[in-house]
């Protein structure tokens, strides 16, 4: 029996693949490499001492994903595959809805046909919309402010409805906060195409000399230093959260939304200082206006993850920055 990782060659999927292989799982990766490369899969194999099965498949091709289930005995799925750039989703909403929603529908059809009823879905803290009631809890009101966010909300609903129609399904909706860092081997990490949207990949590119300075989006928020506060977590902690979720859905049917975050908020300038301290590099920055759509403070209440899954994030800011820097200086 194997676990299928859609989008398993991507940033979070690759780290999760390595952890799953290390924990003894058989892994099948299905990816169309729209935002990743097959080379990453070779590194995963090297890290784990065992190569995952790899299928170059686009979830938009129904027959392709169906064939994966025919070829391998898959008993559960972790569904990472999707487009994730918020700004691009505003520019190209149809592409985002088509890729993320149709891809998920095709995946669920294939799962249903092959009697595979366990799925862990990559949702996001973005489903809390413009909420101000931090820390965010799973039963807080949900909303979205851009097409990317809507796809996450819609997919959560689709999976809830699938379960309503058949209570043998088991669904974990994992709401990630801000995954950062890289594998401690330095072999795999995040390699954004073009200009990074997110803070830590941008800082890494400033540190390696690819960009002259960081633009800090706003210093007039109601936060201790005026810059935005987020819940940064090490990508390897996030990967281990997926193993816990997988173990949980193997034992329990139902639908559970679970926050994966540390429960601690860190400001942009605190993150810059942490990175500078670990790397010894200076990160010059320029204060810019607020980025449209950004909220002031976002961090998780991670209690449910602890109680339900037995998961807590273990690694601190220093380790996140050290592993990012170790990867960046060799790869970017
Ligand atoms: P990523 O872009 O690195 O990985 C996604 C992978 O999916 C890529 O390898 C891409 O090639 C693949 N893919 C996309 N569309 C596909 C399709 N139609 N068929 C097959 N493969 C396809 O992104 P990531 O950071 O690893 O994120 C993984 C998931 O987690 C995404 O769904 C993302 O929305 C979600 N998420 C990410 C973050 C974050 O900060 N990185 C936060 C919250 C949620
Ligand atoms: C972004 C996405 C969100 C997604 C999340 C996790 C946007 C608007 N939101 O959120 O939907 O769920 O990533 O992937 O893209 N910052 C700077 N300079 C930069 C980049 C960021 O100052 O160059 C600031 C931001 O204003 C924010 C913080 O750094 O305060 C973190 O930003 P980012 O890494 O983009 O994550 P989120 O805003 O949490």
Coordinates of C-alpha atoms and ligand atoms in Angstrom, one line a residue:
X1 CA 0.0 0.0 0.0
X2 CA 1.2 3.5 -0.8
X3 CA 0.4 7.1 -0.1
X4 CA -0.2 9.3 -3.1
X5 CA 1.2 12.8 -2.9
X6 CA -0.2 15.1 -5.5
X7 CA 2.2 18.0 -6.0
X8 CA 4.7 15.9 -4.1
X9 CA 7.7 17.5 -5.9
X10 CA 6.9 21.0 -4.7
X11 CA 8.2 22.8 -1.6
X12 CA 6.0 21.3 1.1
X13 CA 5.4 18.0 -0.8
X14 CA 9.1 17.3 -1.2
X15 CA 9.8 17.7 2.5
X16 CA 6.8 15.6 3.4
X17 CA 7.8 12.9 0.9
X18 CA 11.3 12.6 2.5
X19 CA 9.8 12.4 6.0
X20 CA 7.2 9.8 4.9
X21 CA 9.8 7.6 3.2
X22 CA 12.0 7.9 6.4
X23 CA 9.0 6.8 8.5
X24 CA 8.7 3.6 6.3
X25 CA 5.7 4.7 4.0
X26 CA 5.6 3.8 0.4
X27 CA 5.3 7.1 -1.6
X28 CA 3.9 7.8 -5.0
X29 CA 4.4 11.3 -6.3
X30 CA 2.1 12.7 -9.0
X31 CA 3.1 16.1 -10.3
X32 CA 3.0 18.1 -13.5
X33 CA 6.1 20.0 -12.6
X34 CA 4.4 23.4 -13.3
X35 CA 6.2 24.7 -10.2
X36 CA 8.9 22.1 -9.5
X37 CA 11.4 19.8 -11.2
X38 CA 12.0 16.0 -11.3
X39 CA 15.5 16.7 -10.0
X40 CA 13.9 17.4 -6.5
X41 CA 12.5 13.8 -6.6
X42 CA 16.1 12.5 -7.0
X43 CA 17.2 14.5 -4.0
X44 CA 14.3 13.1 -2.0
X45 CA 15.4 9.6 -2.9
X46 CA 19.0 10.4 -1.9
X47 CA 17.8 11.8 1.5
X48 CA 15.6 8.9 2.3
X49 CA 17.8 6.1 0.8
X50 CA 14.7 5.0 -1.0
X51 CA 13.2 6.5 -4.2
X52 CA 9.5 7.4 -4.3
X53 CA 7.5 6.3 -7.4
X54 CA 7.1 9.2 -9.7
X55 CA 4.3 9.9 -12.2
X56 CA 4.3 13.0 -14.4
X57 CA 0.6 13.7 -14.3
X58 CA -1.6 16.7 -14.6
X59 CA -4.6 16.5 -12.4
X60 CA -6.5 18.3 -15.1
X61 CA -6.2 15.1 -17.2
X62 CA -8.8 12.7 -15.7
X63 CA -7.4 9.6 -17.4
X64 CA -3.9 10.4 -16.2
X65 CA -4.8 10.5 -12.6
X66 CA -7.0 7.5 -12.9
X67 CA -4.1 5.5 -14.3
X68 CA -2.0 6.3 -11.2
X69 CA -4.7 4.5 -9.1
X70 CA -4.7 1.6 -11.5
X71 CA -1.0 1.2 -11.4
X72 CA -0.4 1.6 -7.7
X73 CA -2.3 0.3 -4.6
X74 CA -3.0 3.6 -3.0
X75 CA -4.9 3.7 0.3
X76 CA -4.6 7.5 1.1
X77 CA -3.8 10.8 -0.6
X78 CA -2.1 14.0 0.5
X79 CA -3.3 16.6 -1.9
X80 CA -0.7 19.4 -2.2
X81 CA -1.1 20.1 -6.0
X82 CA -2.3 23.6 -6.7
X83 CA -1.4 27.0 -7.8
X84 CA -0.6 29.3 -4.8
X85 CA 0.4 32.8 -5.8
X86 CA -2.2 35.2 -4.4
X87 CA -1.4 38.1 -6.8
X88 CA -1.4 35.9 -9.9
X89 CA -4.8 34.5 -8.8
X90 CA -6.3 37.9 -9.0
X91 CA -4.8 38.4 -12.5
X92 CA -5.8 35.0 -13.7
X93 CA -8.8 33.8 -11.7
X94 CA -10.1 31.3 -14.3
X95 CA -6.7 29.5 -14.4
X96 CA -6.7 29.3 -10.6
X97 CA -10.3 28.0 -10.3
X98 CA -9.7 25.5 -13.1
X99 CA -6.4 24.2 -11.9
X100 CA -7.3 24.0 -8.2
X101 CA -10.9 23.0 -8.3
X102 CA -11.1 20.9 -11.5
X103 CA -7.9 19.2 -10.4
X104 CA -9.4 18.3 -7.0
X105 CA -12.7 17.1 -8.6
X106 CA -10.7 14.8 -11.0
X107 CA -8.7 13.5 -8.1
X108 CA -11.8 12.8 -6.0
X109 CA -13.5 11.0 -8.9
X110 CA -10.5 8.7 -9.3
X111 CA -10.3 8.1 -5.5
X112 CA -14.0 7.2 -5.5
X113 CA -13.7 4.9 -8.5
X114 CA -10.8 3.1 -6.8
X115 CA -12.4 3.0 -3.4
X116 CA -9.7 5.2 -1.8
X117 CA -11.4 7.4 0.8
X118 CA -8.7 9.0 2.8
X119 CA -7.4 12.5 2.0
X120 CA -5.3 15.1 3.7
X121 CA -5.8 18.5 2.0
X122 CA -3.4 21.5 2.0
X123 CA -5.6 24.3 3.1
X124 CA -4.4 27.6 4.4
X125 CA -4.7 30.2 7.1
X126 CA -6.0 32.4 4.3
X127 CA -9.5 30.9 4.9
X128 CA -9.7 33.1 8.0
X129 CA -9.9 36.0 5.6
X130 CA -9.6 39.4 7.1
X131 CA -10.4 38.1 10.6
X132 CA -8.9 40.1 13.5
X133 CA -9.7 37.7 16.3
X134 CA -6.2 36.2 16.8
X135 CA -5.2 33.5 17.5
X136 CA -7.3 31.9 14.8
X137 CA -9.3 28.8 15.9
X138 CA -10.8 26.2 13.5
X139 CA -14.4 27.3 14.4
X140 CA -13.8 30.9 13.6
X141 CA -15.8 32.5 10.7
X142 CA -14.3 31.8 7.2
X143 CA -14.0 34.0 4.2
X144 CA -11.7 34.8 1.3
X145 CA -10.3 38.0 -0.3
X146 CA -8.9 36.6 -3.5
X147 CA -9.4 33.7 -6.0
X148 CA -6.6 31.6 -4.4
X149 CA -8.3 31.9 -1.0
X150 CA -11.7 31.0 -2.5
X151 CA -10.3 27.8 -4.1
X152 CA -9.1 26.8 -0.6
X153 CA -12.6 27.5 0.9
X154 CA -14.4 25.8 -2.0
X155 CA -12.2 22.7 -1.8
X156 CA -12.8 22.5 1.9
X157 CA -16.5 22.5 1.2
X158 CA -16.3 20.0 -1.7
X159 CA -14.5 17.6 0.6
X160 CA -17.1 18.1 3.4
X161 CA -19.8 17.4 0.9
X162 CA -18.1 14.2 -0.3
X163 CA -18.0 13.0 3.2
X164 CA -21.7 13.9 3.7
X165 CA -22.5 11.7 0.7
X166 CA -20.4 8.8 2.1
X167 CA -19.4 8.6 5.8
X168 CA -16.7 6.1 5.0
X169 CA -14.5 9.0 3.8
X170 CA -11.9 10.4 6.1
X171 CA -10.8 14.0 5.5
X172 CA -8.2 16.2 7.2
X173 CA -8.2 19.9 6.1
X174 CA -4.9 21.2 7.3
X175 CA -4.8 24.9 7.5
X176 CA -1.1 25.9 7.2
X177 CA 0.1 29.1 8.6
X178 CA 3.5 30.3 7.2
X179 CA 5.9 27.4 6.3
X180 CA 9.5 28.5 6.0
X181 CA 13.0 27.1 6.0
X182 CA 14.4 24.1 4.2
X183 CA 15.6 20.5 4.8
X184 CA 18.5 20.5 7.3
X185 CA 20.6 18.5 4.7
X186 CA 20.5 21.6 2.4
X187 CA 19.4 19.4 -0.5
X188 CA 15.8 20.5 -0.8
X189 CA 14.1 23.8 -0.2
X190 CA 12.0 26.4 -1.8
X191 CA 13.1 27.7 -5.2
X192 CA 10.5 30.4 -6.3
X193 CA 10.2 31.2 -10.0
X194 CA 10.6 34.9 -10.7
X195 CA 10.3 37.5 -7.9
X196 CA 9.3 35.8 -4.6
X197 CA 6.0 36.8 -3.2
X198 CA 6.7 35.6 0.3
X199 CA 8.9 37.1 2.9
X200 CA 11.5 34.4 3.6
X201 CA 12.3 33.5 0.0
X202 CA 12.8 37.2 -0.6
X203 CA 15.1 37.6 2.3
X204 CA 17.1 34.6 1.1
X205 CA 17.5 36.3 -2.3
X206 CA 18.7 39.6 -0.7
X207 CA 21.2 37.6 1.4
X208 CA 22.6 35.9 -1.7
X209 CA 22.9 39.2 -3.5
X210 CA 20.2 38.5 -6.1
X211 CA 18.1 41.5 -4.8
X212 CA 19.5 44.7 -3.4
X213 CA 17.1 45.1 -0.5
X214 CA 13.9 43.8 1.1
X215 CA 10.7 45.9 0.7
X216 CA 8.9 45.9 4.0
X217 CA 5.2 46.3 3.3
X218 CA 4.0 48.7 6.0
X219 CA 5.3 49.8 9.4
X220 CA 2.1 51.4 10.6
X221 CA 0.2 48.3 11.8
X222 CA -1.0 48.0 15.4
X223 CA 1.9 45.6 16.2
X224 CA 4.8 46.1 18.6
X225 CA 7.1 47.4 15.8
X226 CA 4.5 48.4 13.3
X227 CA 5.2 45.6 10.8
X228 CA 3.0 42.6 10.0
X229 CA 3.0 39.6 12.4
X230 CA 2.8 36.0 11.2
X231 CA 3.1 32.5 12.5
X232 CA 6.2 31.1 10.8
X233 CA 6.8 27.4 11.1
X234 CA 9.6 25.1 9.9
X235 CA 8.7 23.2 6.8
X236 CA 9.9 19.9 8.5
X237 CA 7.5 20.5 11.4
X238 CA 4.8 21.0 8.8
X239 CA 5.9 17.7 7.1
X240 CA 5.6 15.8 10.4
X241 CA 2.1 17.3 10.9
X242 CA 1.1 15.4 7.7
X243 CA 2.3 12.1 9.0
X244 CA 0.3 12.7 12.2
X245 CA -2.8 13.6 10.1
X246 CA -2.3 10.5 8.0
X247 CA -2.2 8.3 11.1
X248 CA -5.3 10.0 12.4
X249 CA -7.4 9.6 9.2
X250 CA -6.4 5.9 9.1
X251 CA -8.1 5.4 12.4
X252 CA -11.1 7.8 12.1
X253 CA -13.7 8.6 9.5
X254 CA -15.1 12.2 9.3
X255 CA -13.9 15.6 8.4
X256 CA -11.6 17.6 10.6
X257 CA -10.1 21.1 9.9
X258 CA -6.9 21.5 11.8
X259 CA -4.5 24.5 12.1
X260 CA -0.9 23.8 11.7
X261 CA 1.1 26.6 13.2
X262 CA 3.3 27.4 16.2
X263 CA 0.9 29.7 18.0
X264 CA 3.6 32.4 18.1
X265 CA 3.5 35.6 16.1
X266 CA 6.7 37.2 14.7
X267 CA 7.0 40.6 13.0
X268 CA 8.8 41.2 9.7
X269 CA 11.5 43.1 11.4
X270 CA 12.0 40.4 14.0
X271 CA 12.3 37.9 11.2
X272 CA 14.9 40.1 9.5
X273 CA 16.9 40.3 12.8
X274 CA 16.7 36.6 13.3
X275 CA 18.0 35.9 9.8
X276 CA 20.8 38.4 10.2
X277 CA 21.9 36.9 13.5
X278 CA 22.0 33.4 12.1
X279 CA 23.6 34.1 8.7
X280 CA 25.9 37.0 9.6
X281 CA 24.5 38.7 6.5
X282 CA 23.0 42.2 6.5
X283 CA 19.5 42.5 5.1
X284 CA 19.0 46.1 4.0
X285 CA 15.3 47.0 3.8
X286 CA 13.1 49.9 2.6
X287 CA 9.7 50.6 4.2
X288 CA 7.0 50.6 1.5
X289 CA 3.2 51.1 1.7
X290 CA 1.1 48.2 3.0
X291 CA 0.6 45.4 0.5
X292 CA -3.1 45.3 -0.6
X293 CA -4.9 42.4 1.0
X294 CA -2.5 41.9 3.9
X295 CA -3.8 41.6 7.4
X296 CA -2.0 43.0 10.4
X297 CA -1.7 39.9 12.6
X298 CA -2.1 36.2 11.9
X299 CA -1.2 33.4 14.1
X300 CA -2.8 30.0 15.0
X301 CA -4.3 28.5 18.0
X302 CA -2.6 25.1 17.6
X303 CA -4.5 23.4 20.4
X304 CA -6.6 21.2 18.2
X305 CA -3.5 19.8 16.4
X306 CA -2.0 18.9 19.7
X307 CA -5.1 17.3 21.2
X308 CA -6.4 15.5 18.0
X309 CA -3.2 14.7 16.2
X310 CA -0.6 14.8 19.0
X311 CA 1.4 17.3 16.9
X312 CA 3.2 20.5 18.0
X313 CA 5.9 22.5 16.1
X314 CA 9.3 21.9 17.6
X315 CA 11.7 24.1 15.8
X316 CA 12.3 27.8 16.5
X317 CA 13.1 30.8 14.5
X318 CA 16.9 30.2 14.7
X319 CA 16.6 26.7 13.1
X320 CA 14.2 28.0 10.4
X321 CA 16.6 30.8 9.4
X322 CA 19.7 28.5 9.7
X323 CA 18.2 25.8 7.4
X324 CA 17.0 28.4 4.9
X325 CA 20.4 30.0 4.8
X326 CA 22.2 26.7 4.5
X327 CA 20.0 25.9 1.5
X328 CA 20.0 29.3 -0.1
X329 CA 23.8 29.9 -0.1
X330 CA 24.3 26.6 -1.9
X331 CA 21.3 26.6 -4.3
X332 CA 20.1 30.1 -5.1
Ligands
LIG1 P1 4.5 24.3 -4.7 O1 4.1 25.2 -5.8 O2 5.9 24.3 -4.3 O3 4.0 22.8 -4.9 C1 2.8 22.5 -5.6 C2 3.1 21.4 -6.5 O4 1.9 21.1 -7.3 C3 4.1 21.8 -7.6 O5 5.1 20.8 -7.6 C4 3.3 21.9 -8.9 O6 4.1 21.5 -10.0 C5 2.2 20.9 -8.6 N1 0.9 21.2 -9.4 C6 0.2 22.3 -9.5 N2 -0.8 22.1 -10.3 C7 -0.8 20.8 -10.6 C8 -1.7 20.0 -11.4 N3 -2.8 20.5 -12.1 N4 -1.4 18.7 -11.6 C9 -0.3 18.2 -11.0 N5 0.6 18.9 -10.3 C10 0.3 20.2 -10.1 O7 3.6 24.8 -3.4 P2 3.8 24.5 -1.9 O8 4.3 25.7 -1.2 O9 4.6 23.2 -1.7 O10 2.3 24.3 -1.5 C11 1.7 23.0 -1.5 C12 0.2 23.3 -1.2 O11 0.1 23.9 0.1 C13 -0.5 24.2 -2.2 O12 -1.8 23.6 -2.4 C14 -0.6 25.5 -1.5 O13 -1.7 26.3 -1.9 C15 -0.7 25.1 0.0 N6 -0.2 26.1 0.9 C16 1.0 26.5 0.8 C17 1.5 27.5 1.7 C18 2.9 28.1 1.6 O14 3.2 29.1 2.3 N7 3.8 27.5 0.8 C19 0.6 28.0 2.7 C20 -0.7 27.5 2.8 C21 -1.1 26.5 1.9
LIG2 C1 0.9 34.9 2.0 C2 -0.4 34.9 1.1 C3 -1.4 34.0 1.8 C4 -0.8 32.6 2.0 C5 0.5 32.7 2.8 C6 1.2 31.4 3.0 C7 -0.5 37.1 0.1 C8 -1.2 38.4 0.1 N1 -0.9 36.2 1.0 O1 0.5 35.4 3.2 O2 -2.6 33.9 1.0 O3 -1.7 31.7 2.7 O4 1.4 33.6 2.1 O5 1.8 31.0 1.8 O6 0.4 36.8 -0.7 N2 6.4 40.9 3.5 C9 7.2 42.0 3.3 N3 8.0 42.0 2.2 C10 7.9 41.0 1.3 C11 7.1 39.9 1.5 C12 6.3 39.9 2.6 O7 7.2 42.9 4.1 O8 8.7 41.1 0.3 C13 5.5 40.9 4.7 C14 4.0 40.8 4.5 O9 3.5 42.1 4.4 C15 3.6 40.1 5.7 C16 4.8 39.1 6.1 O10 5.9 39.7 5.4 O11 3.4 40.9 6.8 C17 4.6 37.7 5.5 O12 4.3 37.8 4.2 P1 4.2 36.4 3.3 O13 5.4 35.6 3.4 O14 3.8 36.9 1.9 O15 3.0 35.6 3.9 P2 1.5 36.1 4.2 O16 1.3 37.5 4.0 O17 1.2 35.5 5.6

